[in-house]
Amino acid sequence: MTNSSSSTGMIEFRGVNKWFGTLNVLRDITLSVEPREVVVVCGPSGSGKSTLIRCINGLETIRDGDLVVDGQRLGDPATNMARLRTEIGFVFQSFNLYPHKTALENVTLAPIHVRKIPRAEAEKAGRELLAKVGLADKVNAYPAQLSGGQQQRVAIARCLGMRPKIMLFDEPTSALDPEMISEVLDVMVAVAEEGMTMMVVTHEMGFARKVAQRVVFMDAGAIVESGTPDEFFSHPKTDRSRAFLSKILRH
Amino acid sequence: MLENFSFRTIVEYLPLFGQGLVTTVWLSLLSFAGALAVGILLSAMNLQRGWLFRVPAKAYIDAVRATPLLAQLYFLYFGLPRLGIILPELVVGILALSLNSGAYVAEIIRAGILSIPRGQVEAGVASGMTYVQRMRLVILPQAFKVTIPPLLGQAIVLVKDSALLSLIAVAELTRAGQLLASDRFMPAEGFITIAAFYLLLYYGLKGLAALSGRWLGQAGART
């Protein structure tokens, strides 16, 4: 495919710009995420970090620049978006589980109907995944019967059921009560340790230090700073990142 | 006044009222089925992004909501024969009720679909579902539950509207009241009796709505 042969990046942003009306929400983003790499994206509210990862599976479209995911250029007529999306798991801040489906049905719905995996096989895999996220006993529970942390773990299992190459997390713990955050982060750590390519929008520094190879700091739609978690958290290079860190560290 | 009120005449005419009631019930059922079909089609057209289907659907819904049902009924009753389409009164009546109620049903269905949170659509999109798969597997099953109570409300309206068919000589419940009124000059007996029957139908449908509400409430524990 055009433009993709030059690089091995699983996710490649090259000079990407996006506007909401006259607001330049993504400014000249250039970023490459390697296979099996875990990148944490942080920054103040409204800095464009959610928009950044929503572009990767086409929930948002870009105005100009190139965005190549798994060797396929987004916006290219040859790229089958629905097909590409099956390779990209997306975990939402508000879980977005299907309320009319049980936990198991949530996990198996897309594998059965999109991946065309036989039901019995999908259900077996679904049970295993729910067990893996610690919810073996909640297979037949509906989302309303689950706590926020449990719902988010089902949502992660739902993504894993598609056997994706990439997992994107959009503030996965922001909507959770404090005591439920660690159960979700533990699952994310386990996924990362299995070698998943991940981009995670989060302010959870413990998670970043534990599994991320890189932290990307965004402000006003631009990537301001990027480095290893240790560099970034211990020796932030810019005033804006220092100001941001002092705010999230104070709490 | 009440000493002149003839219960005997009402009892005498009871078989006629019975026939009228049965006719009202089944023509309402047929009309409501027709209204659902019209409503589903219109709401599907109305939810399209392109104007080609959306504009005619909106125009139709506005036209129906802006004009009296009686005018619509006469429009079909006197208009269709001009076009060479001769249909029995009953069929014209069912057609008019279906086309009229369909416009309201379309708005109920559209509101039900739009009430499903955006995140549900995005979850479907993100897992690679097509538009049709998202509708079938994610949106419509949820929208269905939301629309049942207002649809039953619309059914109640339809039953009452069906009284207008008496004006094109369909032998339904109101027509039975009219016959008693004109044959025996007893409008009070005629119309109070049909009012009682309509009340009966209303409570029947209301009971159904309550029942479905309870059923949905139980299902709601799952949502």
PDB file of C-alpha atoms in Angstrom, chain A residues 21-22 39 46 48 91 105 125 127 130-131 133 152 158 173 203 240 242 251:
ATOM      1  CA  GLY A  21     -14.902  23.843  12.749  1.00  0.00           C
ATOM      2  CA  THR A  22     -12.165  26.431  13.188  1.00  0.00           C
ATOM      3  CA  VAL A  39       2.230   4.074  24.596  1.00  0.00           C
ATOM      4  CA  GLY A  46      -9.314  19.157  25.760  1.00  0.00           C
ATOM      5  CA  GLY A  48      -6.857  16.196  21.840  1.00  0.00           C
ATOM      6  CA  VAL A  91     -12.193   0.488  25.215  1.00  0.00           C
ATOM      7  CA  GLU A 105     -23.204 -12.194  24.701  1.00  0.00           C
ATOM      8  CA  ALA A 125     -13.427 -18.418  23.862  1.00  0.00           C
ATOM      9  CA  ARG A 127     -15.957 -17.873  28.737  1.00  0.00           C
ATOM     10  CA  LEU A 130     -14.266 -13.597  31.025  1.00  0.00           C
ATOM     11  CA  ALA A 131     -12.425 -15.977  33.337  1.00  0.00           C
ATOM     12  CA  VAL A 133     -10.536 -10.867  33.443  1.00  0.00           C
ATOM     13  CA  GLN A 152     -15.023  -2.237  32.057  1.00  0.00           C
ATOM     14  CA  ARG A 158     -15.247  -7.952  24.429  1.00  0.00           C
ATOM     15  CA  THR A 173     -10.577   4.207  34.513  1.00  0.00           C
ATOM     16  CA  HIS A 203      -3.342   9.731  33.885  1.00  0.00           C
ATOM     17  CA  ARG A 240       3.535  22.837  30.210  1.00  0.00           C
ATOM     18  CA  ARG A 242       5.669  20.360  34.504  1.00  0.00           C
ATOM     19  CA  HIS A 251      -3.984  14.746  44.385  1.00  0.00           C
TER      20      HIS A 251
END
